[in-house]
Short mmCIF file of C-alpha atoms in Angstrom, two decimals:
data_model
loop_
_atom_site.label_atom_id
_atom_site.label_comp_id
_atom_site.label_asym_id
_atom_site.label_seq_id
_atom_site.Cartn_x
_atom_site.Cartn_y
_atom_site.Cartn_z
CA ALA A 1 -12.01 -6.79 -5.35
CA PHE A 2 -9.22 -6.19 -7.82
CA LYS A 3 -9.34 -4.22 -11.05
CA TRP A 4 -6.44 -4.80 -13.40
CA LEU A 5 -6.05 -2.36 -16.26
CA SER A 6 -4.93 -4.04 -19.45
CA THR A 7 -2.54 -1.24 -20.35
CA SER A 8 -0.62 1.21 -18.28
CA GLU A 9 -2.64 4.38 -17.71
CA VAL A 10 -1.17 7.48 -16.12
CA TYR A 11 -3.29 10.36 -14.84
CA ARG A 12 -2.66 13.13 -12.37
CA TYR A 13 -5.93 12.40 -10.55
CA TRP A 14 -7.97 9.22 -10.35
CA ARG A 15 -11.68 8.89 -9.64
CA ILE A 16 -13.02 5.53 -8.59
CA ARG A 17 -16.74 5.03 -9.05
CA ILE A 18 -18.31 1.91 -7.58
CA THR A 19 -21.83 0.97 -8.63
CA ASP A 20 -23.56 -1.95 -6.96
CA THR A 21 -27.21 -2.31 -7.98
CA GLY A 22 -27.62 -5.32 -5.69
CA ASN A 23 -26.71 -3.24 -2.63
CA THR A 24 -30.16 -2.22 -1.33
CA ASN A 25 -28.76 -0.56 1.81
CA GLY A 26 -26.57 1.81 -0.18
CA PHE A 27 -23.62 1.13 2.14
CA ILE A 28 -20.09 0.40 1.00
CA GLU A 29 -16.86 0.22 2.93
CA VAL A 30 -13.57 0.79 1.18
CA GLY A 31 -10.54 -0.56 3.00
CA TYR A 32 -7.41 0.70 1.27
CA PRO A 33 -7.39 1.56 -2.43
CA VAL A 34 -4.01 0.96 -4.09
CA VAL A 35 -2.95 2.29 -7.46
CA GLY A 36 0.40 1.17 -8.79
CA LEU A 37 2.31 -0.86 -11.32
CA SER A 38 1.28 -4.44 -11.90
CA THR A 39 3.77 -7.21 -12.43
CA LYS A 40 2.87 -10.83 -13.00
CA PRO A 41 5.85 -13.13 -13.37
CA GLY A 42 5.61 -16.04 -15.79
CA PHE A 43 6.99 -18.35 -13.11
CA SER A 44 5.70 -19.35 -9.71
CA LEU A 45 6.83 -19.80 -6.14
CA ARG A 46 8.50 -22.98 -5.07
CA GLU A 47 6.19 -25.37 -3.26
CA GLY A 48 6.09 -24.90 0.49
CA TRP A 49 5.83 -21.13 0.94
CA VAL A 50 5.05 -20.01 4.49
CA SER A 51 2.32 -17.69 5.75
CA ALA A 52 2.72 -16.91 9.45
CA ALA A 53 0.45 -14.80 11.64
CA GLU A 54 2.41 -12.49 13.93
CA ARG A 55 0.84 -10.87 16.98
CA PHE A 56 2.39 -7.99 18.87
CA THR A 57 1.55 -7.19 22.47
CA SER A 58 2.61 -4.74 25.14
CA LYS A 59 3.05 -5.41 28.84
CA VAL A 60 1.57 -2.61 30.92
CA LYS A 61 0.86 -2.07 34.59
CA SER A 62 -2.40 -0.87 36.02
CA GLU A 63 -2.70 1.96 38.56
CA PHE A 64 -2.41 -0.74 41.25
CA ASP A 65 0.84 -2.04 39.72
CA VAL A 66 -0.79 -5.18 38.33
CA PRO A 67 0.86 -6.33 35.06
CA THR A 68 -1.41 -7.02 32.10
CA VAL A 69 -0.82 -7.68 28.43
CA GLU A 70 -2.61 -5.69 25.74
CA ALA A 71 -2.81 -6.57 22.07
CA LEU A 72 -1.20 -3.92 19.84
CA PHE A 73 -1.63 -5.29 16.31
CA ARG A 74 -1.25 -8.37 14.13
CA ARG A 75 0.08 -8.96 10.65
CA GLN A 76 0.98 -11.70 8.20
CA ARG A 77 4.54 -12.58 7.25
CA LEU A 78 5.05 -14.42 3.97
CA GLU A 79 8.21 -16.31 3.15
CA LEU A 80 8.27 -16.71 -0.61
CA PRO A 81 10.85 -19.16 -1.96
CA PHE A 82 11.63 -18.95 -5.66
CA GLY A 83 13.59 -21.50 -7.62
CA PRO A 84 15.00 -23.13 -9.54
CA LEU A 85 15.28 -19.92 -11.56
CA SER A 86 16.85 -19.18 -14.89
CA ASP A 87 19.05 -16.09 -15.15
CA ALA A 88 16.17 -14.10 -16.65
CA GLU A 89 13.78 -15.16 -13.86
CA PHE A 90 16.27 -14.20 -11.17
CA LEU A 91 16.78 -10.80 -12.83
CA TYR A 92 12.98 -10.37 -12.72
CA ILE A 93 12.99 -10.90 -8.92
CA ARG A 94 16.01 -8.64 -8.51
CA ARG A 95 14.20 -5.94 -10.53
CA TRP A 96 11.14 -6.19 -8.23
CA TYR A 97 13.42 -5.93 -5.20
CA THR A 98 15.25 -2.94 -6.68
CA LEU A 99 12.10 -1.09 -7.80
CA THR A 100 10.55 -1.34 -4.35
CA LYS A 101 13.91 -0.31 -2.85
CA ARG A 102 13.54 -3.25 -0.45
CA ASN A 103 11.34 -1.75 2.25
CA LEU A 104 10.83 1.80 1.00
CA TYR A 105 7.90 1.32 -1.40
CA PRO A 106 5.01 -0.99 -0.52
CA ALA A 107 3.57 -3.61 -2.82
CA LEU A 108 0.33 -5.54 -3.10
CA VAL A 109 1.10 -9.26 -3.26
CA LEU A 110 -1.34 -11.95 -4.37
CA PRO A 111 0.49 -15.19 -3.58
CA THR A 112 -1.80 -17.44 -5.62
CA ARG A 113 -3.06 -16.79 -9.15
CA GLY A 114 -6.76 -16.11 -9.18
CA GLY A 115 -6.84 -16.13 -5.38
CA THR A 116 -8.71 -13.68 -3.19
CA ASP A 117 -6.01 -13.22 -0.53
CA ALA A 118 -3.92 -10.11 -0.98
CA TYR A 119 -1.29 -8.60 1.29
CA PHE A 120 -0.20 -4.97 1.28
CA GLY A 121 3.25 -4.55 2.74
CA LYS A 122 6.97 -4.44 2.16
CA ILE A 123 9.92 -6.69 1.56
CA GLN A 124 11.75 -7.14 4.83
CA ASN A 125 14.86 -9.18 4.12
CA VAL A 126 17.97 -8.54 2.08
CA LEU A 127 17.75 -10.36 -1.26
CA GLU A 128 19.87 -13.48 -1.01
CA GLU A 129 20.89 -15.45 -4.03
CA ARG A 130 21.88 -19.10 -3.81
CA VAL A 131 23.49 -20.66 -6.86
CA ASP A 132 23.81 -24.41 -7.33
CA LEU A 133 23.01 -25.71 -10.76
CA TYR A 134 20.17 -23.17 -10.81
CA ARG A 135 19.50 -19.95 -8.91
CA TYR A 136 17.29 -19.71 -5.83
CA ALA A 137 15.98 -16.63 -4.03
CA ASN A 138 13.91 -16.06 -0.91
CA ILE A 139 11.75 -13.00 -0.31
CA GLN A 140 10.34 -12.25 3.14
CA PHE A 141 7.28 -10.05 2.79
CA VAL A 142 5.60 -8.42 5.81
CA GLU A 143 2.04 -7.14 5.70
CA ASP A 144 1.38 -3.59 6.82
CA SER A 145 -1.82 -4.23 8.73
CA ARG A 146 -1.87 -0.86 10.49
CA GLY A 147 -1.32 1.46 7.54
CA SER A 148 2.00 2.51 9.02
CA VAL A 149 5.61 2.31 7.93
CA ILE A 150 7.19 -1.06 8.62
CA GLY A 151 10.73 -0.84 9.93
CA ALA A 152 13.32 -3.28 8.67
#
C-alpha cells in the first residue's frame, strides 16, 4: 500500500497507525516502510523498458568435497529508457540522479502509474545523455531485495 501526502510534511518523528477493521485475526506484517520525497514526472518512459530477474548463487563444497550451489538472493533490475526529452525533461532526470547521488541514496520506483509494483533500490549506472534531434537518457535501477547496500 502507498500513502502519498499531498503536501510536504516534515517532522522529527513519525508514527504510522494502521487500522484494518476487516482483519479478524489482528495480524499485520509490515515489510519496509519508506518515508521520503515524492517526485512524479509529467513525462513517461519510452516504450520497451526492461525488467530482469537476477539470481545470485554461491558454489560451496560439502565436508566430503562435493560441490553444490546454494541460492544467496535475487533482485530485479530495471532498465528505464527515457526519450525523446525536452531540455527541461532531461534536467528533471539529471536532478533525480544528482539528488540520489547515483547509488548513495535509495529510491522507491513505481514504473507504471497507478500500478502496484514498486521497487526499492538504487541507480546503478552512470547517467548517459544521447543527443540527436532530442535528448535520450537511460537509467539502470537495481532493487535492494536484501535490505543491504548495493555496490556499484
